Amino acid sequence: MSDSHELEHSIEAHTDELLPDPGLPEHHWRPTDVDPRAERRAERQVATFFGLSVLCTVLFVVFYVTLRTGINGQKIIGLGASNVALGLTLGGAFLFIGIGVIQWARKLMADVELVEERHPASSSAEDRSATLAALQAGLEESGIARRPLIRNTLIGSVGLLIAPAVVMLRDLGPLPGDKLKHTVWTKNMRVVRDVVGTPIRPSDLEIGDLVNAEPEIIFGTSDGQPLPEGQVLEGADLQVAKAKAATVLLRMDPADIVSDVTRNWSIDGIVAYSKICTHVGCPISLNERTTHHLLCPCHQSTFDLADSGKVIFGPAGRHLPQLPIGVDSEGYIVALSDYPEPVGPSFWERDTKSPSEIADEWSKENGQ
Amino acid sequence: MSVDTSKVATSNTSAATAKQPTRIGKITQWSDERLGLAAMGKKNLRKIFPDHWSFMLGEIALWSFVVLLITGVFLTLWFKPSMADVTYQGSYPNLRGIEMSQAYASSLDISFDVRGGLLLRQMHHWAAMLFIAAMMIHLLRVFFTGAHRKPRELNWVIGSLLLILGTLEGFTGYSLPDDLLSGTGVRAADGFIQAIPIVGTYIGFFLFGGEFPGDSIIPRLYTIHVLLIPGLLLALIAAHMLLLVYHKHTQWPGPGRKETNVVGYPMLPVYAAKAGGFFFITFGVTAVMGAVLSLNPVWKFGPYDPTKVTAGSQPDWYMGWPDGALRIMPGWESHFWGHTWSWNIFVPVILMPTLSWILLTILPFLEAWITGDKREHHLLQRPRNAPTRTAFMVSLMTWYAMFWLAGGNDLIAIKLHSSINNITYALRVLVFVGPAIAFFITRRWCIALQRHDNETLLHGYETGVIMRSPEGGYSEKHLAINEAKAYAITVRDRGPEGAGEDDGPTAKGKTTLRDRLRTLYYADDVQKPTVEELEEAHHHAEHEAHALAGIEGHAADGHQFDGHHLVEDENLRGDHQH
Amino acid sequence: MVRLLNRSVGRLSRHRRGPLAGLVLLLLGLALSGGLYAVFSPSSSAETAQDQAAMAAKGRQLFLVSCAFCHGQNAEGLTSKDGKLIGPSLVGVGAASVDFQVGTGRMPMVQPGAQVQKKKNIFSQTEIDELAAYVASLAPGPAIPSEKDYSTAGMTDAEKQEAIVRGGQIFLTNCTACHNFTGEGGAMPRGGYAPKLLDTDPKYIYEAMLTGPQSMDTFSNGNITPEEKKDVIAYIESMKKQPGYGGFGLGGLGPVSEGLFAWVGGLGVMVAFAVWIAAHTTRTKKKKGTAQ
């Protein structure tokens, strides 16, 4: 704030005027101001716009009653007639009022430019000093400056009132615990096709086949038999399970597999990887058959499925977790364990290790 | 409808007092005796607003918001914000029998079974896109013309809060239908939250009521979308408008238009009609868009299922910017002591947008600090007359646009038949190089335009009239620009000296960062001519005019371009053509 | 999902006992006999083993002229001296693959690149069949599907609708990741792209799933059953026919094209209105009062 207002309560204008201000130009009249015929024509124009709006509104009601909506609705040039008709009439009803009102303002309302003086945003010096005085008087009378005990306990007690609000938020949800580190996959759970839930034999797949797969528990069965009532996943539990357990199964030429870990956890060139991107968690299944590169459609992270899901492009920071798979007694593909590492996006509590370290630990745990 | 011009110059507040009580008079008296509104009405009913198309950009945002409120209220009548499982049995056959959330099922019902429901959904969504787009071009207009300077800095801060709240409002609304595309967006948001160091997983679990997706996020986002953010938006919009009225609108310099006045049309009736009419037009345009342009066809995406995904998974345009940053960020993660820090997510979606928003918010204060300008400003500047400021904003726009392009890199790859990998690599470079180039070009461009202004002021404009002198030499006739234009050009500060109290280098005796920035800010600016230069030029022009006096007043003397006389009245080809 | 399918089966069996069952049965019978006629019509009955051999011989001649340059004299595949693949081996790719590649004009290829372009097919269907017969004679592989494999003709409306619903779920799980939710296609790494499905013939969609052309994954019958493939095609066909309920589709590309329209179309029109509102109207030189 400059002190200049103290001296004079006005806006500091430019002093460096190169040319004299010619002042507001002479007003030129519109045809509607001077010609009664033009004026009447403009009047009729505006009224016509309002009339058209009325027509549109009436048509809107008519179309609302006569046209069917949705799947059985009438069609017009390949579009849903109901939406087009209702939208255009509603749009017309509003547009014509708008155009009419503005035409009225442009043609008929007074259009002589007027001048208003400005004042500085600040109040006058007297107002400001009076306010300051009032503020000081108030503070003085309350004695807040002289009684620090009252002031500080008040600040403390009011400040502490944030606590109930924060504490109340605690029950928004459970604590993470180690929930993010596990999925519903367990040892010997069958790998089944998504949507239909049927189990898969290695011989079902040809080289180049990609299957979007799920753990069998998602479909409420175990080895083809329905699970007992309590164990079937439903509602939010089902969604949470799906969100982490989704898997892609890919059969490639075994000779194409680069890494030992990938080879050990595959059967006949069939590999299973988490379908959840390690970047921000989009499901990924854009696979290039010829290169075994899996691309995420959200942010284009690309993983090499022949080489432990190594990141070869894009913003992902970690390889894609691989699911060790085997075959059960009936010849169906099963998981040999849960994913050996947490799936999905990175989070603070997550430990990150290389595929070979993970494989070593896994071998120890599973005695292989 | 006519006005007596004699009253105009003196005052526009002297309302005619009614001799005998009219109906309006009675109503005014009744309400004033209870509400005391007359004092406020006296000041504001005939308040002057200057007329310029660029002053109406903010209005587009305002009226889009009103359209959003109206259509939004209608949508809440049918929308069910619940993630409970239902088996769809509605009228859209391709999804009949599929399990889905109640939110998605009710979105389908609104689209297919409520007459006009699809129209409401599409209008609501189009208005949301327009709302944020209009806020952004309004912001650009304000900044490019210097309307963010004192005393309007706080209104700029409010506007920048409106922008971020509007964006959040858009994102929460986009997520509500629980279709595959919006669910993918929410999943990505869950990933962003997990990436926050130390507390990320906790915030995620609290927000989602457990693990993603849970069954709480849609109802919670709904409350935020229909109650919390709209409430804040309404309050801030009210504050924004109140400050606008208090400060009075800025205006372009011109004859009679000074720092100390405002020239334009009164609120009642002209501005009320124009602004009111503009609301109807905004509503109408939104309705027409909703009628013929399909938007977010949720029935094609299917219900959200965490195992499904679609190519072209993009957020709405206003979130495309952080999404693009996310796409071109290299995959950097730090791993230490059993912990993971995801720079690849934290930097593009948490750190970068936050810092950008803070920078945007403090721009007026930053500029005032650099220039040291403490005066009030009510006259607008042309963008060319603040080359550094203009160039800075253009470079910010380029920065934004590069991220924006990155957000659509997959579609660019298909449409231009190019490699998505190469586009990504190129944008990693362009996002830094582009703004630098844009800054340099814009700044030089502004300076060239300043030079051009001086040129026309001193030597007039080129008429296109070629003359031959008695000696046989050819020259193009220049004519002085008209008075009003010349005056408008000269109303500008003369460099840093014009910027008020000086606490520059001499004050402390050593060059501070601020001094260096100030020097850079004004470097290479072309100042308006001095009085001497102007006189010299006039002298020269008079000399030339004397030589050319012969053709003055004839057709095609060049004055048809400056409004001295109109072309339609003229017989440019001479009489013998008839 | 299993529960869902069971439910839909249950619904179907309820309908069997419904009052319309007789009519449905009659229609089904008519459709079935039509299908049988198609199967035993002269064109297909001519395909005896002898004819196959003759066709394969003709196909070999065509192959030597049009394909052998890249795929080798005996379709064994060729690599250049530095080990780069010129043309892959066609042994075992099957007739379906030939029909797809040549029928959609992708083969013969004009130039190598990130993506084999679709173009105008230069062979007649007979010639394609001959080429296919030759390649099929090298080793067993997927055969060219017949119309009943991919057409929903002959299904009742209810059956067709159930096929579409099932197909939609399979489509959204297996296909949209690359081909986009409307089948508009999408980008793949290094300049490749998943092509648009909406202007692709159902037969070629079937063959593409079966054989996995170029970079596409294979969806062999062990992966997605023939029945499910038919469902997917039924869904895609229904999407082709679907009217634009909400208006013009803006390219079916999702939020990016929508955002572009909001800026260029929506905001453009609004700014144009703003310019009109603030523009000065025509003026006259006449002074007030002089005209009256």
Tab-separated table of C-alpha atoms in Angstrom, chain B residues 2-3 51-53 56-57 60 87 89 92-99 112 118 122 126 129-130 133-134 136-137 174 180-181 265 274 278 281-282 285 289-297 299-302 305 308-312 314-317 404 407-408 410-411 413-415 417-421 566 569, chain C residues 1 3-4 7 11 117 161 164-166 168-170 172-173 175-182 184-194 235 238-239 242-251 253-263 265-267 269-271 273-280 283 285 288:
chain	number	residue	atom	x	y	z
B	2	SER	CA	-34.303	7.284	-26.583
B	3	VAL	CA	-32.108	9.213	-24.272
B	51	ASP	CA	-18.375	-3.100	-23.869
B	52	HIS	CA	-15.861	-5.450	-25.471
B	53	TRP	CA	-16.262	-9.015	-26.640
B	56	MET	CA	-17.695	-11.599	-21.903
B	57	LEU	CA	-15.454	-14.687	-21.748
B	60	ILE	CA	-19.445	-17.915	-20.621
B	87	THR	CA	-28.574	-57.180	-12.486
B	89	GLN	CA	-32.995	-55.391	-16.637
B	92	TYR	CA	-30.705	-51.332	-23.399
B	93	PRO	CA	-30.536	-54.911	-24.695
B	94	ASN	CA	-26.781	-55.325	-25.103
B	95	LEU	CA	-26.234	-55.208	-21.350
B	96	ARG	CA	-29.407	-56.894	-20.142
B	97	GLY	CA	-28.653	-59.507	-17.513
B	98	ILE	CA	-25.221	-58.116	-16.710
B	99	GLU	CA	-24.206	-57.429	-13.111
B	112	PHE	CA	-32.558	-44.773	-22.258
B	118	LEU	CA	-29.756	-38.440	-22.295
B	122	GLN	CA	-25.003	-34.630	-22.443
B	126	TRP	CA	-20.828	-30.363	-22.424
B	129	MET	CA	-16.255	-28.944	-20.575
B	130	LEU	CA	-17.245	-25.401	-21.592
B	133	ALA	CA	-12.497	-24.044	-21.050
B	134	ALA	CA	-14.177	-20.647	-20.604
B	136	MET	CA	-9.152	-20.737	-18.940
B	137	ILE	CA	-9.619	-18.328	-21.835
B	174	TYR	CA	-16.834	-37.790	-14.627
B	180	LEU	CA	-15.429	-48.688	-17.764
B	181	LEU	CA	-13.736	-45.442	-18.792
B	265	TYR	CA	-23.408	1.127	-20.879
B	274	LYS	CA	-26.888	-8.354	-22.877
B	278	PHE	CA	-26.098	-14.343	-23.012
B	281	ILE	CA	-27.618	-18.231	-25.531
B	282	THR	CA	-25.246	-20.319	-23.410
B	285	VAL	CA	-25.862	-23.626	-27.419
B	289	MET	CA	-24.634	-29.558	-28.546
B	290	GLY	CA	-26.391	-32.069	-26.333
B	291	ALA	CA	-28.876	-32.691	-29.117
B	292	VAL	CA	-26.517	-33.534	-31.937
B	293	LEU	CA	-23.082	-34.329	-30.467
B	294	SER	CA	-22.758	-37.617	-28.652
B	295	LEU	CA	-20.744	-37.321	-25.457
B	296	ASN	CA	-19.507	-40.052	-23.135
B	297	PRO	CA	-21.722	-42.890	-24.475
B	299	TRP	CA	-23.535	-47.808	-22.671
B	300	LYS	CA	-20.724	-48.579	-25.111
B	301	PHE	CA	-18.085	-48.739	-22.371
B	302	GLY	CA	-20.007	-51.219	-20.255
B	305	ASP	CA	-14.943	-54.064	-14.177
B	308	LYS	CA	-11.268	-54.753	-18.336
B	309	VAL	CA	-9.758	-51.826	-20.176
B	310	THR	CA	-10.174	-50.053	-23.487
B	311	ALA	CA	-7.788	-48.435	-25.930
B	312	GLY	CA	-8.154	-44.674	-25.913
B	314	GLN	CA	-8.314	-40.851	-21.584
B	315	PRO	CA	-9.760	-38.460	-19.038
B	316	ASP	CA	-11.758	-35.375	-20.016
B	317	TRP	CA	-9.659	-32.664	-21.611
B	404	TRP	CA	-1.853	-31.989	-23.564
B	407	GLY	CA	-2.135	-37.006	-23.207
B	408	GLY	CA	-3.408	-37.855	-26.685
B	410	ASP	CA	-1.895	-42.728	-28.837
B	411	LEU	CA	-4.502	-40.997	-30.981
B	413	ALA	CA	0.019	-42.013	-33.425
B	414	ILE	CA	-2.998	-43.571	-35.164
B	415	LYS	CA	-4.166	-40.466	-36.962
B	417	HIS	CA	0.512	-43.059	-38.709
B	418	SER	CA	3.539	-42.449	-36.554
B	419	SER	CA	5.233	-44.342	-33.760
B	420	ILE	CA	3.867	-43.750	-30.281
B	421	ASN	CA	7.367	-44.343	-28.904
B	566	LEU	CA	-16.590	6.562	-46.595
B	569	ASP	CA	-20.157	7.424	-51.182
C	1	MET	CA	-20.394	-64.252	-14.452
C	3	ARG	CA	-24.125	-67.196	-12.198
C	4	LEU	CA	-25.195	-64.721	-14.782
C	7	ARG	CA	-29.524	-67.269	-15.084
C	11	ARG	CA	-34.558	-67.722	-18.668
C	117	GLN	CA	-1.657	-51.850	-44.596
C	161	GLN	CA	-29.782	-60.940	-28.033
C	164	ILE	CA	-24.841	-60.164	-28.223
C	165	VAL	CA	-24.785	-59.749	-24.438
C	166	ARG	CA	-22.295	-62.614	-24.003
C	168	GLY	CA	-20.171	-57.878	-25.505
C	169	GLN	CA	-18.540	-59.122	-22.293
C	170	ILE	CA	-15.991	-61.190	-24.212
C	172	LEU	CA	-14.793	-55.852	-23.622
C	173	THR	CA	-12.443	-58.335	-21.962
C	175	CYS	CA	-10.686	-56.960	-27.739
C	176	THR	CA	-11.273	-53.400	-26.496
C	177	ALA	CA	-7.795	-53.107	-24.988
C	178	CYS	CA	-6.403	-52.781	-28.511
C	179	HIS	CA	-9.395	-52.090	-30.745
C	180	ASN	CA	-11.162	-49.476	-28.557
C	181	PHE	CA	-14.650	-49.722	-27.039
C	182	THR	CA	-16.395	-48.870	-30.298
C	184	GLU	CA	-12.386	-47.820	-33.745
C	185	GLY	CA	-8.892	-49.230	-33.280
C	186	GLY	CA	-5.943	-48.022	-31.231
C	187	ALA	CA	-2.186	-47.445	-31.204
C	188	MET	CA	0.373	-50.194	-30.669
C	189	PRO	CA	4.106	-49.837	-29.997
C	190	ARG	CA	6.510	-48.473	-32.593
C	191	GLY	CA	4.056	-47.233	-35.196
C	192	GLY	CA	1.784	-50.251	-35.231
C	193	TYR	CA	-1.932	-49.984	-34.684
C	194	ALA	CA	-4.920	-52.186	-34.099
C	235	TYR	CA	-21.857	-57.921	-30.732
C	238	SER	CA	-24.943	-54.935	-33.380
C	239	MET	CA	-22.563	-52.036	-32.709
C	242	GLN	CA	-26.539	-49.098	-33.411
C	243	PRO	CA	-27.960	-45.628	-34.053
C	244	GLY	CA	-26.240	-42.624	-32.483
C	245	TYR	CA	-28.601	-42.305	-29.519
C	246	GLY	CA	-26.880	-39.159	-28.335
C	247	GLY	CA	-26.007	-37.614	-31.713
C	248	PHE	CA	-22.992	-37.791	-33.996
C	249	GLY	CA	-20.239	-39.986	-32.625
C	250	LEU	CA	-17.300	-37.552	-33.031
C	251	GLY	CA	-15.113	-40.337	-34.375
C	253	LEU	CA	-12.456	-41.936	-30.041
C	254	GLY	CA	-13.582	-40.893	-26.588
C	255	PRO	CA	-12.608	-37.885	-24.476
C	256	VAL	CA	-9.864	-36.503	-26.725
C	257	SER	CA	-12.132	-35.794	-29.675
C	258	GLU	CA	-14.851	-34.617	-27.277
C	259	GLY	CA	-12.457	-32.117	-25.722
C	260	LEU	CA	-11.469	-30.891	-29.159
C	261	PHE	CA	-15.128	-30.294	-30.004
C	262	ALA	CA	-15.734	-28.480	-26.738
C	263	TRP	CA	-12.904	-26.067	-27.495
C	265	GLY	CA	-16.996	-26.011	-31.658
C	266	GLY	CA	-18.578	-25.114	-28.331
C	267	LEU	CA	-16.284	-22.362	-27.165
C	269	VAL	CA	-19.609	-20.570	-31.116
C	270	MET	CA	-19.844	-18.927	-27.692
C	271	VAL	CA	-17.017	-16.504	-28.494
C	273	PHE	CA	-21.841	-14.821	-29.954
C	274	ALA	CA	-19.816	-12.661	-27.559
C	275	VAL	CA	-18.296	-10.805	-30.494
C	276	TRP	CA	-21.770	-10.255	-31.926
C	277	ILE	CA	-23.143	-9.012	-28.613
C	278	ALA	CA	-20.362	-6.474	-28.155
C	279	ALA	CA	-20.133	-5.408	-31.818
C	280	HIS	CA	-21.372	-1.949	-32.671
C	283	ARG	CA	-24.652	3.960	-37.638
C	285	LYS	CA	-25.055	10.185	-40.377
C	288	LYS	CA	-31.803	12.876	-34.189
